[in-house]
XYZ file of C-alpha atoms in Angstrom:
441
model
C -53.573 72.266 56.520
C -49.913 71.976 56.743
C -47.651 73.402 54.003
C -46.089 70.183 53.531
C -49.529 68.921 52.757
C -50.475 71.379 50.081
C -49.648 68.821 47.006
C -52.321 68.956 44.635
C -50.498 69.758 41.733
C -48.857 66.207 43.109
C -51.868 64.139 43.937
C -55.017 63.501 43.123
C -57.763 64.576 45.711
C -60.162 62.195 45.115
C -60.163 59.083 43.051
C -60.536 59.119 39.707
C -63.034 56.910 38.001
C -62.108 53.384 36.658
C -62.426 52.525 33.072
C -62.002 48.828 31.659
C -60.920 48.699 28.142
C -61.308 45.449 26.077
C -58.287 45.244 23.277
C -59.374 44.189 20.138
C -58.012 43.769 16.382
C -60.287 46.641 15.316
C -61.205 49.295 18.041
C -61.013 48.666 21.615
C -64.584 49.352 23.269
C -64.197 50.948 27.232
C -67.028 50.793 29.656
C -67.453 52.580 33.107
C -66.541 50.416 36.054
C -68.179 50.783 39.173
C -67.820 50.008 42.589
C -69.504 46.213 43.038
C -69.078 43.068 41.175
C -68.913 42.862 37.378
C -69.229 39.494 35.059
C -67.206 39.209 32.383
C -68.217 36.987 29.521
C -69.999 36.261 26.292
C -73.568 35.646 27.285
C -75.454 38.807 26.857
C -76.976 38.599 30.928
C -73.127 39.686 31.499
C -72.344 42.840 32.594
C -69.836 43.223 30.371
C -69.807 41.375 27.003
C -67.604 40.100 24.913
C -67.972 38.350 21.394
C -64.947 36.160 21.239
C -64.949 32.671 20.743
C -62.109 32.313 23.421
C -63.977 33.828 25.671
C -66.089 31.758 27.749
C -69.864 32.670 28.622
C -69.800 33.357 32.105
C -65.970 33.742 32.135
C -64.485 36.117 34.938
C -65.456 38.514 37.737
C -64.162 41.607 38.121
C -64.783 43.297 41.775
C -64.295 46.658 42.553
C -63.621 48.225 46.432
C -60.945 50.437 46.785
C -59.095 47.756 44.839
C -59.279 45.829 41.762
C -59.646 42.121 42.286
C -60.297 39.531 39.300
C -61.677 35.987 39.578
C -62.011 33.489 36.567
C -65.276 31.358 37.114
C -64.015 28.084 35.785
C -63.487 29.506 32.138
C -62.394 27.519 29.140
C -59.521 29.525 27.956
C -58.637 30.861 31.100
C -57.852 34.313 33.010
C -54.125 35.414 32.800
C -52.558 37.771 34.935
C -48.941 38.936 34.975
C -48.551 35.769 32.838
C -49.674 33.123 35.123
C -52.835 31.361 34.365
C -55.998 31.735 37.380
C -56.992 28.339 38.642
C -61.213 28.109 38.479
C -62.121 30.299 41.640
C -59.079 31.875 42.508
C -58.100 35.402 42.749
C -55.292 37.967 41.733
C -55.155 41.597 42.550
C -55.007 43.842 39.353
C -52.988 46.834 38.841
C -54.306 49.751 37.374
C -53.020 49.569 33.437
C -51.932 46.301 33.775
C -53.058 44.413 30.783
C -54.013 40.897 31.899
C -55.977 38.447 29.477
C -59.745 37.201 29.050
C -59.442 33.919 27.157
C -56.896 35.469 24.147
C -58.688 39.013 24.368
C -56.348 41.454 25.977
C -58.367 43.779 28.725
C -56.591 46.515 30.503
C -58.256 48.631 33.813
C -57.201 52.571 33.523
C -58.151 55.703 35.562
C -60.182 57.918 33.509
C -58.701 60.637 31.747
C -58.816 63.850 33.461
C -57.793 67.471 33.001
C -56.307 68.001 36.491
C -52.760 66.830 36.984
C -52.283 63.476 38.217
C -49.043 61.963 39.880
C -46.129 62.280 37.925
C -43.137 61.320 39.340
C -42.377 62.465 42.867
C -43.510 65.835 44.711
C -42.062 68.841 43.218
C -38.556 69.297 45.411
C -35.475 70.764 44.023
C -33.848 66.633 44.319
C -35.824 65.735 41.449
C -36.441 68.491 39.149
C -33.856 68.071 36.657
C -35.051 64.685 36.817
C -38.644 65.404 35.825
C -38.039 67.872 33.856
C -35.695 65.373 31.129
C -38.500 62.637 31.713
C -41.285 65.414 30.741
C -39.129 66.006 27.648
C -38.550 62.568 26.692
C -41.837 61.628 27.240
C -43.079 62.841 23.573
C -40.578 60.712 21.837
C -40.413 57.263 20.756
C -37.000 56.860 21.740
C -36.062 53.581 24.265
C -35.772 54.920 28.131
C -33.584 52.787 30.538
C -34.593 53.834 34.259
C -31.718 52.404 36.787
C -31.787 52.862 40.446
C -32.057 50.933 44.040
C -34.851 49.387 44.387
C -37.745 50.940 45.623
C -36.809 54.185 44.960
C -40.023 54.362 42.157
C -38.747 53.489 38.917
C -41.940 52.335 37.993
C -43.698 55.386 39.100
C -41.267 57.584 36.425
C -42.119 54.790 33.317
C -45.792 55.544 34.225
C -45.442 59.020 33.872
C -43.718 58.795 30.708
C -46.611 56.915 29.516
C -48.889 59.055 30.864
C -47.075 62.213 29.316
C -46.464 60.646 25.910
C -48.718 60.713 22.637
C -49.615 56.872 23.468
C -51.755 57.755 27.030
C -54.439 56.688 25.605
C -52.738 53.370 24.851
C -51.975 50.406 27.007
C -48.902 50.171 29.744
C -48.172 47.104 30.062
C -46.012 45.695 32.834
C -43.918 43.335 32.810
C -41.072 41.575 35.581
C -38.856 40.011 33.479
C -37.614 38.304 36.724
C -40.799 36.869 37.678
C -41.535 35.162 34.161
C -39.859 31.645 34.151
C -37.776 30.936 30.704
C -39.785 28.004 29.952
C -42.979 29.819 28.981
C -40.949 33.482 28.633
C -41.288 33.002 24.871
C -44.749 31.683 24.545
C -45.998 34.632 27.098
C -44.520 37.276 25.459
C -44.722 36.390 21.937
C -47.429 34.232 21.785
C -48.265 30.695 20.048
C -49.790 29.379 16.799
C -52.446 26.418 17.461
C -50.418 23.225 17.378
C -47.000 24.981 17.831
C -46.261 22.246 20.666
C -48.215 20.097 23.007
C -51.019 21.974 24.749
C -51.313 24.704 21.875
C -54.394 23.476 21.515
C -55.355 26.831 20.325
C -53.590 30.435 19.112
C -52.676 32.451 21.772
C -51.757 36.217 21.376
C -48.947 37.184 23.007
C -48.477 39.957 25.552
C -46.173 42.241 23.350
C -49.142 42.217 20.679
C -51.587 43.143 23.433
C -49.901 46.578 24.227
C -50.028 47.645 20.347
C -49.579 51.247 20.190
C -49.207 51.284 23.591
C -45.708 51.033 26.204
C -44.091 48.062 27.163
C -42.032 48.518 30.236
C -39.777 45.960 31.153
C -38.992 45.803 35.075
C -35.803 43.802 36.429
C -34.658 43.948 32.788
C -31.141 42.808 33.482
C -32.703 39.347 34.800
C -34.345 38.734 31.270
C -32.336 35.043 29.926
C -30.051 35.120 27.260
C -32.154 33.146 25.196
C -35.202 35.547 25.267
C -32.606 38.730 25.195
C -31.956 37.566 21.745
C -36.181 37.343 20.201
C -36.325 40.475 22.419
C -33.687 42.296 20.600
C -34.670 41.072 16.871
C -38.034 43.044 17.801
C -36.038 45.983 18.770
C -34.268 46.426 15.583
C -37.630 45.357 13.216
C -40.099 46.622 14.723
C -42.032 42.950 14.476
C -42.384 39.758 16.354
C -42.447 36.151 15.214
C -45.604 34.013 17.140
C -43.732 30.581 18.622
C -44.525 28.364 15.330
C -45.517 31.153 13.082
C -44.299 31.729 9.472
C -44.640 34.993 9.101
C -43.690 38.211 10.920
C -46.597 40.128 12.616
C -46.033 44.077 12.768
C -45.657 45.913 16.420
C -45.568 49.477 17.273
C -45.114 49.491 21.415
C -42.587 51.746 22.876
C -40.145 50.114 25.415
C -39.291 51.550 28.812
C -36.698 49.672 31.133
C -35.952 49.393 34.429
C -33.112 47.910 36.336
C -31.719 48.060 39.789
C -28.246 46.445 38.511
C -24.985 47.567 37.021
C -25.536 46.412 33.413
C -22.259 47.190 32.099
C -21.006 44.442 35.147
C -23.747 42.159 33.498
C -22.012 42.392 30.092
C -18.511 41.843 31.542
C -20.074 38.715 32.708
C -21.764 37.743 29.839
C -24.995 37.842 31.040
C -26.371 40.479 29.343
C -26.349 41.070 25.625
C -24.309 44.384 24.553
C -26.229 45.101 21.198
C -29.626 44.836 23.446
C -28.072 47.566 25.895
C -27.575 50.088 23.322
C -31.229 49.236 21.749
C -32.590 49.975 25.294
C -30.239 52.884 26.218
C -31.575 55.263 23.908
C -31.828 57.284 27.323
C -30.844 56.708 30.776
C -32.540 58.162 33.634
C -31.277 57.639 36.948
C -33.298 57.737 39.923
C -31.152 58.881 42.868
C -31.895 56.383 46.533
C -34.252 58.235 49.410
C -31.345 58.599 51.504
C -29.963 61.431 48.783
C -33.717 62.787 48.706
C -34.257 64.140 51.883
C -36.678 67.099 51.155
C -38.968 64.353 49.759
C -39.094 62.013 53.402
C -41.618 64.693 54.803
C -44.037 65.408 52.268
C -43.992 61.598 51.494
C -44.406 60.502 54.678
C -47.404 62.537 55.465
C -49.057 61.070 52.387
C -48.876 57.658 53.084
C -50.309 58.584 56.291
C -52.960 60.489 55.018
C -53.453 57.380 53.043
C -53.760 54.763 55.382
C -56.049 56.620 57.654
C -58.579 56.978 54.790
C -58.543 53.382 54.457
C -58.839 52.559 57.984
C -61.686 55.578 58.507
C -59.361 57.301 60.907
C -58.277 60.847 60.917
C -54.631 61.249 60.109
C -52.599 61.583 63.064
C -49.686 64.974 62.832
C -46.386 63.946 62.457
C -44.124 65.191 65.191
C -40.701 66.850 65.110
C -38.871 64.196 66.775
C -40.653 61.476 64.750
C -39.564 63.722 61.043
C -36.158 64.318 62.667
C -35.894 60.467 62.776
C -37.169 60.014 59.109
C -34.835 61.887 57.759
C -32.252 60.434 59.820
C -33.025 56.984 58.709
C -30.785 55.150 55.406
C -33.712 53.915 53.917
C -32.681 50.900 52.504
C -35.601 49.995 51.217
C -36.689 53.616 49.815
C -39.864 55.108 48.943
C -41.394 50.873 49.253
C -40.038 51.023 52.822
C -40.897 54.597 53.764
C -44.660 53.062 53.066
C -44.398 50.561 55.034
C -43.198 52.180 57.904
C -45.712 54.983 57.330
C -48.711 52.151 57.053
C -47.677 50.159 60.418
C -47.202 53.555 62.407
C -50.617 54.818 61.667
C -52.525 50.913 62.280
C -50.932 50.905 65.631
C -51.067 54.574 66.467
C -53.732 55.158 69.157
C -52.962 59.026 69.842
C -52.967 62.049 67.608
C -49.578 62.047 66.420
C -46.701 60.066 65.726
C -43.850 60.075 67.925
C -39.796 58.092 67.149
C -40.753 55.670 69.149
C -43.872 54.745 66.724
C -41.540 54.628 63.986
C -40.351 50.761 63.311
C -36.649 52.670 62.052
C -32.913 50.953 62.800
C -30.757 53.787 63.805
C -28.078 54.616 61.725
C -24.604 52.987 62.938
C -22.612 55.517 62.124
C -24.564 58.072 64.226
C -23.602 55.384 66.932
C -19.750 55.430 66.720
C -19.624 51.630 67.239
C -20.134 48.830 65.029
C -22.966 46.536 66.381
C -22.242 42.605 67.118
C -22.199 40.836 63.372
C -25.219 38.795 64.275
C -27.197 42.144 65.473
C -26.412 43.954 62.197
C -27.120 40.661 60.619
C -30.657 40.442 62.203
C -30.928 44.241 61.390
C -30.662 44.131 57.700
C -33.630 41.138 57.804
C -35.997 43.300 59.807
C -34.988 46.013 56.962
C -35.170 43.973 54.205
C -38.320 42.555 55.638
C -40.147 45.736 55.661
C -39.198 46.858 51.981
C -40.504 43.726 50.594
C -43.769 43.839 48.713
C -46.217 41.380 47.287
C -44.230 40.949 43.960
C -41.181 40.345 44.938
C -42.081 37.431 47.203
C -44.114 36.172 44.596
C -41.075 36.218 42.116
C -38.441 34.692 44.618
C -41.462 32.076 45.536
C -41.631 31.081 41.522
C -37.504 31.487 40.894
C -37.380 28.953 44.106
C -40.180 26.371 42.296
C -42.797 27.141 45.864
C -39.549 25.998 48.282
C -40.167 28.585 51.162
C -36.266 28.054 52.502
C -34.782 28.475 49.373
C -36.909 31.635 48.692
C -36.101 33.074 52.034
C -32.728 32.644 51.145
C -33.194 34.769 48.338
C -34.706 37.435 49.616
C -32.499 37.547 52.672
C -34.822 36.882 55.362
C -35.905 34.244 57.417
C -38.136 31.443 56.237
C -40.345 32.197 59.447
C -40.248 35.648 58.143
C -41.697 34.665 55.039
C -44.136 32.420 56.411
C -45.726 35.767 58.007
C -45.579 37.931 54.823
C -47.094 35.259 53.301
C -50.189 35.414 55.721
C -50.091 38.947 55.565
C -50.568 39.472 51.687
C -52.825 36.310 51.575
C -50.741 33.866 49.181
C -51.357 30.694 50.053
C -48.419 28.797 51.126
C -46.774 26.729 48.528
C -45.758 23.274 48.167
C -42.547 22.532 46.459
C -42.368 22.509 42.702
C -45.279 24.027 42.597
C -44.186 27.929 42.197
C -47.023 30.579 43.456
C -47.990 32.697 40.273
């Protein structure tokens, strides 16, 4: 085995077992998942029951293969992922401690706990250290944690560990893009809605804060949150408590909040886009997650373990990386950062028929400085799509598609590639194609 390899204080070995915990007012219950197809409802022939009148009685399937993938079978209530509601039949991928919703029951899928070490943050190299080390540290306080950085470069991956490090483990994480939730139902998603509160309230809905009692809340893309919302957001900040949308009374909450944000928030301020008092609330800490490109002991080790990965996945052995191929990965800006290292990694191994990987495998711009020239305007142009292209992942096309109301152009437009280009991401992560005003959730 190579040295570079020898990461199991890093990674897990094997997977870890699957655990699907049902959030309730008085103790959440947890029950083993395995590999196959599990009902979810409140007949007792389901596989996993539960006793809620919102729930109906065959209500969702949950399938496990590698992945987690849930279906809602025409329920009552509805299935609610990432706030957007199922349609009868269809499906959504699941995150691991994502909490999604059954009906107005809050269910979350987590790894089971385990003694051995799981990932933390990045492999142990002197680039991050200090890094991990402060997060480690600040992981057994309450206090707020903003996480800024590029994008990519796994800001989500360090809130995760926090959670995982903190006294609240055992609690749920709960994700959330603030850039993929549209400010019309922002409010109602997070903070829920009393029955009757407006048209189609036709019952009480818990919110999503109130579903990650006890737990963490981390707020991606924090510095797109709206004005209006940055203002409930920060009231629940400062009390500790959150109002339901046509509620009376206040309604206790104990989450932790974790932030993350790619922009310059004091420029966001200046612009009056972002709410000052809300900054400090958030900032009790900042930790700043330095781009790839500055993290070069990490390209190696990384790379070998997405290919190790991939080949699992595909039943292949892992083809060696060679010297010329590393040389070039570590050459490379990495625009796109640890997201695009991936997907470089994952398309080299798929089309790999040899036993290693050689440059020319590698799907990498070269670097125009190394060149000495600058490249034609529409070359670099078409450059920065094919890198942009490759960083992208299944969210963020999913959030431009909803931001652009299911127009394709305009959502190309905003993630800086072409529409044809996003006709063929769109095939390859299996969202159906939109029509417009109709926004994919």
């Amino acid at each position: 085995m190579s040295a570079a390899l020898d990461n199991s204080r890093c990674f897990p070995v094997e997977p870890l077992p699957l655990r699907l915990i049902v959030l309730s007012d008085s103790m959440p219950t947890s029950h083993a998942l395995a590999p196959g197809e599990i009902v979810i409802g409140r007949d007792e022939s389901c596989t996993i029951r539960i006793d809620d009148p919102s729930v109906s009685r065959r209500h969702a399937v949950v399938r496990v293969d590698g992945g987690v993938v849930l279906e809602d079978l025409d329920s009552a209530a509805g299935t609610w992922v990432g706030g957007g509601k199922l349609e009868p039949g269809e499906h959504a991928n699941v995150r691991l401690d994502e909490v999604f919703r059954i009906g107005d029951v809050g269910v979350v899928i987590r790894q089971a706990r385990t003694s051995r070490t799981l990932l933390t943050v990045v492999p142990d190299r002197p680039s991050m250290r200090d890094l991990r080390s402060l997060a480690d540290r600040v992981a057994g306080g309450n206090i707020s944690v903003l996480i800024v950085g590029e994008t990519g470069v796994g800001k989500e991956i360090l809130a995760e560990a926090i959670h995982r490090q903190s006294p609240r483990a055992d609690k749920p994480f709960l994700r959330l893009n603030c850039a993929a939730l549209s400010e019309t139902l922002l409010e109602s998603e997070l903070f829920g809605h009393e029955k009757g509160s407006f048209t189609g309230a036709v019952a009480t809905k818990v919110g999503l804060l109130e579903t990650a009692q006890h737990g963490t809340v981390f707020l991606d893309e924090i510095g797109e949150l709206p004005m209006s919302t940055q203002v409930k957001l920060l009231r629940v900040l400062e009390q500790r408590e959150l109002l339901r949308v046509g509620g009376v009374a206040s309604r206790p909450i104990d989450v932790r909040f974790v932030a993350a944000t790619h922009r310059d928030l004091h420029d966001r301020i200046a612009q009056g886009l972002f709410r000052q008092d809300l900054y400090f609330r958030l900032n009790g800490i900042t930790l700043q997650v330095p781009p790839l490109r500055d993290r070069l002991d990490e390209i190696e080790p990384l790379a070998r373990k997405f290919a190790v990965d991939v080949a699992a996945a595909l039943g292949r052995s892992t083809p060696e990386l060679s010297e010329d191929a590393i040389d070039a990965l570590r050459g490379h800006d990495w625009p796109g950062n640890i997201r695009e290292l991936r997907n470089v990694m994952e398309r080299a191994v798929l089309l790999n028929n040899g036993d290693s990987i050689q440059r020319t495998d590698l799907p990498l711009e070269t670097r125009r400085n190394r060149l000495g020239t600058e490249p034609p305007a529409n070359l670099s142009r078409q450059s920065e799509q094919r890198r942009r292209s490759m960083a992208l992942d299944r969210d963020e096309i999913l959030t431009a598609l909803s931001r652009a109301a299911g127009n394709q152009k305009v959502a190309a437009q905003l993630l800086g590639i072409s529409r044809r280009t996003l006709i063929n991401k769109l095939e390859a992560f299996a969202i159906a194609r939109p029509r417009k005003g109709i926004p994919n959730n």
